XYZ file of C-alpha atoms in Angstrom:
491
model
C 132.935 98.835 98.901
C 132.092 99.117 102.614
C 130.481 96.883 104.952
C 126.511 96.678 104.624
C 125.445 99.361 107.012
C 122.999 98.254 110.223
C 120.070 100.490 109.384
C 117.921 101.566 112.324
C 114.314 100.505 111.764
C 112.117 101.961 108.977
C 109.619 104.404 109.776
C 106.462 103.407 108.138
C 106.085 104.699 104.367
C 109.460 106.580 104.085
C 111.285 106.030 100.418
C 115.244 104.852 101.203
C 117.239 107.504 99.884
C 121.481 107.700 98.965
C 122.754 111.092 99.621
C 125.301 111.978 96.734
C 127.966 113.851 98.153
C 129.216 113.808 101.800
C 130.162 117.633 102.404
C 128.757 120.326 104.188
C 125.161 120.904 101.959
C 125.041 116.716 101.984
C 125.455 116.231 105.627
C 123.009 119.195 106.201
C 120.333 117.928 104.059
C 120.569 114.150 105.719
C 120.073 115.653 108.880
C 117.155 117.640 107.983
C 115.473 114.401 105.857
C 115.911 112.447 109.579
C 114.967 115.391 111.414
C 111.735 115.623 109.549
C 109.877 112.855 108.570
C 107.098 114.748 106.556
C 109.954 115.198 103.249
C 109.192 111.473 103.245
C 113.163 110.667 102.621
C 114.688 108.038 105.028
C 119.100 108.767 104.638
C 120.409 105.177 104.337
C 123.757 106.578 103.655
C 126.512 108.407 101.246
C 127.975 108.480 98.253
C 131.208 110.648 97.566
C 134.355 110.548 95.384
C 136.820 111.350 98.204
C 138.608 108.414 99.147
C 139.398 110.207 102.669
C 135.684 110.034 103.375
C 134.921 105.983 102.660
C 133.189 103.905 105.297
C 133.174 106.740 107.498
C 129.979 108.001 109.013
C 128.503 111.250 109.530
C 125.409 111.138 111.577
C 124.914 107.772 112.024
C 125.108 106.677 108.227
C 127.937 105.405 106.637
C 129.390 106.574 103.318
C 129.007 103.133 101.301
C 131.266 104.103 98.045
C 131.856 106.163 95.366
C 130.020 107.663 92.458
C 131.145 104.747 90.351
C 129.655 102.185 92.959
C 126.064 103.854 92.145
C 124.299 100.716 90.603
C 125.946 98.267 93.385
C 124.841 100.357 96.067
C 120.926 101.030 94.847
C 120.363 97.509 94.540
C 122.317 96.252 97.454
C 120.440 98.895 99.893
C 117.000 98.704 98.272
C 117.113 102.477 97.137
C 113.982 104.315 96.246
C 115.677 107.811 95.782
C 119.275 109.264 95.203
C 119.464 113.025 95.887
C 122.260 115.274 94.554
C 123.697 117.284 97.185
C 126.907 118.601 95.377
C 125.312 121.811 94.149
C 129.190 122.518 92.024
C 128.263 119.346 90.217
C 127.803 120.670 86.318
C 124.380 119.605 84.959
C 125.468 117.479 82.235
C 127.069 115.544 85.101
C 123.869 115.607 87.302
C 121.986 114.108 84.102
C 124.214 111.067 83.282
C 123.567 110.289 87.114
C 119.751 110.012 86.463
C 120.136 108.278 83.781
C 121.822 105.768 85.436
C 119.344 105.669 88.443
C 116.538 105.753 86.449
C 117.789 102.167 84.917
C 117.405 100.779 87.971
C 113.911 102.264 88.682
C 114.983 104.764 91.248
C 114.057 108.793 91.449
C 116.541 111.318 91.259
C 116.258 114.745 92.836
C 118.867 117.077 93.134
C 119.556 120.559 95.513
C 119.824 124.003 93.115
C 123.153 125.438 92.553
C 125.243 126.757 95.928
C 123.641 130.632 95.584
C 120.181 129.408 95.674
C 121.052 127.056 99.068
C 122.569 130.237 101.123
C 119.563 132.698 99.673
C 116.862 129.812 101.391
C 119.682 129.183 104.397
C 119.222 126.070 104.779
C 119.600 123.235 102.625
C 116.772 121.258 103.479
C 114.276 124.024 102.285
C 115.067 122.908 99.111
C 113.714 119.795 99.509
C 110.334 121.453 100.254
C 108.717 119.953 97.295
C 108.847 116.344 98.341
C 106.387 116.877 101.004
C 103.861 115.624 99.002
C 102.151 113.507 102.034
C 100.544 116.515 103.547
C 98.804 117.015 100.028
C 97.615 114.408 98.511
C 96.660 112.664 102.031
C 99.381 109.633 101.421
C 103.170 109.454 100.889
C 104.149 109.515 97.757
C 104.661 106.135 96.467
C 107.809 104.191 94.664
C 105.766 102.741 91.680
C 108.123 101.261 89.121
C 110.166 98.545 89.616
C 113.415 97.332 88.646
C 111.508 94.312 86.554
C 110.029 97.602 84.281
C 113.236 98.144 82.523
C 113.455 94.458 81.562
C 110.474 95.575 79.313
C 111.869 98.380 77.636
C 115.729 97.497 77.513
C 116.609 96.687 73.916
C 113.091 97.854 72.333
C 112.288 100.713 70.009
C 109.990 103.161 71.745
C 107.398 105.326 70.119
C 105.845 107.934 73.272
C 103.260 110.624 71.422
C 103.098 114.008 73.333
C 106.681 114.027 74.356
C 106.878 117.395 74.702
C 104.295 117.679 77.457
C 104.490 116.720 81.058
C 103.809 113.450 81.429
C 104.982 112.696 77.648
C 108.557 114.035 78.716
C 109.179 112.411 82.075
C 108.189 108.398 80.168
C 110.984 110.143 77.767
C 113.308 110.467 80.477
C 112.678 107.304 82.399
C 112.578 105.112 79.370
C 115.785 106.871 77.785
C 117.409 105.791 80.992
C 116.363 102.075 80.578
C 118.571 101.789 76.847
C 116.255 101.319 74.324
C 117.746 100.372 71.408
C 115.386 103.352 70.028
C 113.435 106.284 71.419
C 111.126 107.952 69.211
C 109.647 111.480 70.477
C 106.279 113.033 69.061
C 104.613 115.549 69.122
C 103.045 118.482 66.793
C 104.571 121.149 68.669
C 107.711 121.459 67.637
C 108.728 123.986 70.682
C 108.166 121.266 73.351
C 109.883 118.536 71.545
C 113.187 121.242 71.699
C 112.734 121.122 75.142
C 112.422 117.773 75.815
C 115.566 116.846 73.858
C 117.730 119.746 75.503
C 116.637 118.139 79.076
C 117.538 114.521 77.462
C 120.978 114.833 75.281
C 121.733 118.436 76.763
C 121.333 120.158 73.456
C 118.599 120.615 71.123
C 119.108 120.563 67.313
C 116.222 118.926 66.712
C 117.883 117.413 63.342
C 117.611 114.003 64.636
C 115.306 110.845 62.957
C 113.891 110.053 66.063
C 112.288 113.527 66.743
C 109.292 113.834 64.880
C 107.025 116.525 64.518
C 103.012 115.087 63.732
C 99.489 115.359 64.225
C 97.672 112.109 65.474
C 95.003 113.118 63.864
C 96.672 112.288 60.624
C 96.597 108.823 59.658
C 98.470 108.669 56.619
C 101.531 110.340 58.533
C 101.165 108.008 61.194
C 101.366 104.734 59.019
C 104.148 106.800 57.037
C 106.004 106.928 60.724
C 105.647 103.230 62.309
C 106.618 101.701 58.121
C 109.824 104.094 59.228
C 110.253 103.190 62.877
C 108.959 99.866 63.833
C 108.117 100.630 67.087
C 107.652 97.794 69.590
C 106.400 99.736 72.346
C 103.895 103.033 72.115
C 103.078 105.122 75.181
C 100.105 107.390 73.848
C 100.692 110.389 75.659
C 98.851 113.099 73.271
C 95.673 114.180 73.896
C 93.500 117.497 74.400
C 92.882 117.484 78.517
C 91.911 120.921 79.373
C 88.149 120.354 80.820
C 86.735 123.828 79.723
C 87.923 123.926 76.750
C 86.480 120.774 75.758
C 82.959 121.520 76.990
C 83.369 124.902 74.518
C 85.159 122.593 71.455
C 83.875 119.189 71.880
C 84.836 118.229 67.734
C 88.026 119.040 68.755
C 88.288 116.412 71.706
C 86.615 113.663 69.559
C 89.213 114.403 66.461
C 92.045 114.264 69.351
C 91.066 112.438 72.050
C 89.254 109.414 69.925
C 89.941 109.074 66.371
C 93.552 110.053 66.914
C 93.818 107.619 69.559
C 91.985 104.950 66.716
C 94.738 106.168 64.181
C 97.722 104.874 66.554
C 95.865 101.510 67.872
C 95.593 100.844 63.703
C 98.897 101.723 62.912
C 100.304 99.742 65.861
C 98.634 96.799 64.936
C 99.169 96.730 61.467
C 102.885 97.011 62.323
C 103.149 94.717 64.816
C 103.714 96.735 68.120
C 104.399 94.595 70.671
C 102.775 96.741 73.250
C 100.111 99.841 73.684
C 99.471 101.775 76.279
C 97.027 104.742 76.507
C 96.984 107.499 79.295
C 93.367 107.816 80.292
C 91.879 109.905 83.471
C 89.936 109.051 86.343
C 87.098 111.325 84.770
C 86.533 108.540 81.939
C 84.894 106.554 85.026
C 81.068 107.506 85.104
C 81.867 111.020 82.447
C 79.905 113.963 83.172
C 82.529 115.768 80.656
C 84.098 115.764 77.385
C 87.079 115.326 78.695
C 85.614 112.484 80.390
C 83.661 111.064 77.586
C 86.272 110.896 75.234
C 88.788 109.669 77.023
C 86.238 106.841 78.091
C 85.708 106.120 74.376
C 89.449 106.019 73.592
C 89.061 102.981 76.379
C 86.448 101.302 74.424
C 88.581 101.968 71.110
C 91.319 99.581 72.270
C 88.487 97.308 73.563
C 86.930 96.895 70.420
C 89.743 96.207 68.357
C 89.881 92.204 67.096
C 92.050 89.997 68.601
C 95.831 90.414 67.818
C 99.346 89.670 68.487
C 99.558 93.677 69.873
C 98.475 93.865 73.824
C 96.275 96.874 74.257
C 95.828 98.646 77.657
C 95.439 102.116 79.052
C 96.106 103.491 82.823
C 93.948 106.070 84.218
C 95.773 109.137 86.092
C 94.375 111.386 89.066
C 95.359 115.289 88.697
C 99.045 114.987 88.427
C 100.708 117.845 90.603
C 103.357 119.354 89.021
C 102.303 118.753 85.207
C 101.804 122.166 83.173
C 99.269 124.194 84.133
C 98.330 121.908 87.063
C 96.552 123.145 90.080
C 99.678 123.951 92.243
C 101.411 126.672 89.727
C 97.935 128.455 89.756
C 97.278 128.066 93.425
C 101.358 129.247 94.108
C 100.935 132.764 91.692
C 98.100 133.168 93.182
C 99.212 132.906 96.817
C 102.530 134.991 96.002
C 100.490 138.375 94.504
C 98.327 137.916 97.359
C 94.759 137.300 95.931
C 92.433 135.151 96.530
C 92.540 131.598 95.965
C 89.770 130.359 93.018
C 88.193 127.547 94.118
C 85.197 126.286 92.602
C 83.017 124.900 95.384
C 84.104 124.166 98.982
C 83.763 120.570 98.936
C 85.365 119.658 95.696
C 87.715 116.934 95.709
C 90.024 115.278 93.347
C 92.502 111.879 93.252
C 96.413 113.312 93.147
C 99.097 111.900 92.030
C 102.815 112.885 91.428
C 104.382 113.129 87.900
C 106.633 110.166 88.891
C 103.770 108.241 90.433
C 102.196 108.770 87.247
C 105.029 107.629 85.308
C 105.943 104.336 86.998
C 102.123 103.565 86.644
C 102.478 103.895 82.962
C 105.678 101.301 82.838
C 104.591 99.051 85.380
C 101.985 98.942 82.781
C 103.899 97.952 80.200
C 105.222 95.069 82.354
C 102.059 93.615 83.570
C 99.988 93.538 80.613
C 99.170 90.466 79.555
C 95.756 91.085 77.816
C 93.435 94.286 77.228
C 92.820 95.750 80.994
C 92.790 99.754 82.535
C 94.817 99.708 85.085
C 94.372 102.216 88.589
C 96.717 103.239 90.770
C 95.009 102.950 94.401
C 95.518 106.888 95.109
C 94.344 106.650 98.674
C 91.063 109.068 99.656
C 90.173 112.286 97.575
C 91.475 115.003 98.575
C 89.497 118.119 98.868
C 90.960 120.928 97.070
C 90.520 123.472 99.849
C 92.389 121.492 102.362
C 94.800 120.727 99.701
C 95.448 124.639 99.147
C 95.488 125.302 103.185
C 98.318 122.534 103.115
C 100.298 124.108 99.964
C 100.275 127.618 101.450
C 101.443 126.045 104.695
C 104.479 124.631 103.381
C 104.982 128.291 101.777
C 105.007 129.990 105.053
C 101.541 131.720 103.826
C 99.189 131.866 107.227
C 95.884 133.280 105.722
C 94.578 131.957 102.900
C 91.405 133.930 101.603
C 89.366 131.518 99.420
C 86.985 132.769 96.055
C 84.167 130.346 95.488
C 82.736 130.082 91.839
C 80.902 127.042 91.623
C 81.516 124.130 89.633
C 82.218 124.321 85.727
C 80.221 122.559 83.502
C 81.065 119.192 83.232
C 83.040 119.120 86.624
C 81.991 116.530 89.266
C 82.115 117.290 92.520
C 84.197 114.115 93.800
C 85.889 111.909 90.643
C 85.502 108.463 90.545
C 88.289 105.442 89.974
C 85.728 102.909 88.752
C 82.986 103.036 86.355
C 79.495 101.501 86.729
C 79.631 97.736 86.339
C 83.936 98.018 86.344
C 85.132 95.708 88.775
C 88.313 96.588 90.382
C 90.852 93.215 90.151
C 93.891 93.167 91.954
C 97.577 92.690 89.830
C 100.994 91.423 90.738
C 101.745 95.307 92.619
C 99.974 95.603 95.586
C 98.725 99.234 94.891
C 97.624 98.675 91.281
C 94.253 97.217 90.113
C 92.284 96.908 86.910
C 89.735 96.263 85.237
C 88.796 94.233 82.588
C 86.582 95.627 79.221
C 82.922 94.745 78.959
C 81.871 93.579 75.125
C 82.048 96.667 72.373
C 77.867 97.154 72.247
C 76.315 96.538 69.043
C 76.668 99.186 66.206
C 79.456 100.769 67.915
C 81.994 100.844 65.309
C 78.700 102.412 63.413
C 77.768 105.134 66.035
C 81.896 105.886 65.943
C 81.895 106.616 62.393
C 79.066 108.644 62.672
C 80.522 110.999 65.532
C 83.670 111.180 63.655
C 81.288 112.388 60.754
C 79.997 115.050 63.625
C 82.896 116.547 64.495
C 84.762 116.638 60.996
C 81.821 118.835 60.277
C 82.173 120.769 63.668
C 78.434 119.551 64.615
C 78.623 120.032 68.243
C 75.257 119.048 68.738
C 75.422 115.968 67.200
C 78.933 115.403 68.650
C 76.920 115.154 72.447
C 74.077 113.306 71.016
C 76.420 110.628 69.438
C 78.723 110.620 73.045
C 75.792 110.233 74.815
C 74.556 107.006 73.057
C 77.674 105.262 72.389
C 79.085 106.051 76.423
C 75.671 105.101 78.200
C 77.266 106.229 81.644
C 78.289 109.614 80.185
C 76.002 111.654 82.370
C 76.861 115.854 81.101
C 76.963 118.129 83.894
C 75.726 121.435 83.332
C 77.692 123.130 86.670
C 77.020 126.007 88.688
C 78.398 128.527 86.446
C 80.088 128.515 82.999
C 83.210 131.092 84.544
C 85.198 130.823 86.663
C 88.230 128.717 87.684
C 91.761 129.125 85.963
C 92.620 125.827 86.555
C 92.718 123.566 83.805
C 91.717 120.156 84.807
C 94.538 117.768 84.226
C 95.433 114.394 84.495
């Protein structure tokens, strides 16, 4: 192992990043990351297998070791971020190193195969996605901390929606932290393929700990924790598309509420250590389904008696990069050369990345202590027009002709972190607050029975009545229009 290196001094909000591989597409791609500060990468140094190449230093940084020294060096140089620059490396081999960085809390990224570096010229194009600053209005932030895989190491882990976006990344990170168990659901049995091919490398699917189920059936769900014993659930599943909500509210209550009320009672009567729900900043002051159901699945975990299982939910901006998020719409869009759907000029959203998202969700895990919602602090919103001027931008697209169609029902113009009367209390990490539940009203366990009796009947009438008294603050917005927008409102 080399000397510590003498790093020059950190420019303000820059992630430390290990380069993995000290040849030609490595040395090009630390230049560019020093070059230009807006990837939001700061090189600390290199990592490379050729013992020729040890301690020496291309471009001012030092190469501190080998592949094998990977754990030494991330925690010795305070790493944030390895990136792969050995585009020959086979994939299997790029996945075992994730693995391994992920159980020490640190993001991997890694450059495309050689072909696709000469057809973009030069390798730090590749890296164009990390410019995530210009964006969202921040830099992207290193949430999760080393301390998070103390909480997972050794525990069987139950995460519901695997097979989506957020559901598969906590599959990934938490895989890499050695659980003694890692239990994947989800009711769609395609996804869960594809989340176990990206995990293990192939898919069979023939596996205990891949499970195919519907929330929204409680026997099964018992049946599955009497089998597993989970310790730890992340409650990933959910319905989160805010249109189609606003068309199919039964469906969001069955989902979004009494399948969330079918885990919490399985997890307690099994003795789950931990719970943690994936909420949405729209459950603050609801003017949507979306919004009001995810608010109720709050007030479901508030409700619940007091046990030895420690109940708590985050609440996510728009996640760029999740399926069907606002960027994949916004980039087809751009490349056919139509207009860009927007629905009013001044709409504006929180953002956050999939792995800001992510290490919100485990630091989560680590800091609860009681029932709380816990916030990221996501900066200022960001209005979605600027956002789009920024993305096209970064694609080399000059003119960007905007289509205005007004808000959708149940859209807000600018979303909210905090609800009225939510105080925002500030936690052991320095950009993550919460909030602590008010008393369940009287008669709510009533009124909940009687919207699940609503929507099992596919009353959708009733279903707003009944989400209007039991979430006071749920407020339903009509919009400008009821078409419009392709983009699904995430989370």
């Amino acid at each position: 192992m080399s000397q510590p290196l003498l790093l020059h001094p950190r420019q303000a909000n820059l992630l430390r990043a290990i380069v993995l591989g000290a040849g030609e597409a490595g040395l090009a791609l630390s230049r560019d990351l020093h070059r230009v500060s807006s990837f939001g990468l700061q090189p600390v140094g290199f990592l490379d297998d050729d013992s020729a190449k040890q301690g020496r230093r291309y471009g001012g940084r030092r190469v501190l070791g080998t592949l094998a020294d990977l754990e030494q060096v991330l925690e010795r140089y305070r790493v944030d971020v390895v990136v792969v620059a050995i585009p020959s490396m086979p994939s299997h081999e790029v996945r075992q190193l994730g693995l391994r960085a992920a159980a020490q809390g640190v993001t991997v990224l890694h450059l495309p195969p050689f072909l696709s570096a000469l057809q973009r010229q030069i390798a730090g194009t590749d890296m164009r996605a990390l410019q995530v600053g210009p964006l969202i209005g921040r830099p992207e932030m290193h949430v999760v901390s080393r301390h998070a895989a103390e909480a997972i190491a050794g525990k069987r882990v139950l995460v519901t929606g695997a097979g989506g976006s957020i559901g598969s990344e906590l599959c990934r990170q938490v895989h890499g932290f050695g659980p003694d168990e890692l239990i994947m659901l989800d009711h769609d049995e395609s996804n869960l393929h594809r989340t176990q091919l990206e995990l293990w490398g192939e898919a069979l699917l023939d596996t205990e700990n891949t499970v195919v189920a519907d929330i929204r059936d409680c026997e099964r769900l018992f049946q599955l924790f009497r089998d597993h014993r989970p310790q730890i659930v992340f409650h990933a599943a959910a319905l989160k598309h805010l249109p189609v909500l606003e068309r199919h509210p039964c469906e969001g209550v069955k989902s979004n509420v009494r399948g969330t009320e079918n885990l919490v009672e399985a997890a307690m009567a099994h003795d789950v250590e931990r719970f943690v729900l994936i909420s949405t900043d729209k459950a603050a002051n609801p003017t949507s389904v979306l919004g009001a159901t995810k608010r109720l699945a709050e007030l479901v975990l508030d409700a619940q008696q007091p046990s030895s299982t420690v109940l708590t939910a985050v609440r996510f901006g728009n996640v760029l990069g999740s399926r069907g998020s606002l960027l994949h719409v916004v980039r087809d869009q751009l490349a056919s050369g139509s207009p860009v759907t927007v629905t009013h000029p001044d709409v504006s959203r929180f953002f956050m990345t999939i792995e800001e998202a992510v290490g919100l969700v485990l630091e989560a895990v680590r800091m609860s202590d009681g029932s709380a919602t816990y916030v990221l602090d996501m900066g200022e919103p960001v209005r979605i027009v600027d956002l789009v001027q920024n993305f096209a931008s970064l694609l080399n697209v000059r003119d960007v002709a905007f289509k205005y169609t007004g808000l959708r029902p149940g859209e807000k113009l600018t979303e909210e972190l905090f609800g009225a009367g939510e105080e925002a209390l500030p936690t052991d990490h320095p950009r993550i607050s919460m909030t602590r539940p008010p008393q369940a009203a009287a008669g709510f366990r009533a009124g909940l029975h009687e919207l699940y009796d609503a929507a099992a009947h596919n009353r959708a009438d009733e279903v707003f009545r009944h989400l209007r008294r039991l979430v006071p603050e749920y407020s339903p917005s009509p919009g400008l229009v009821s078409a419009g927008s392709p983009y699904p409102d995430d989370f």
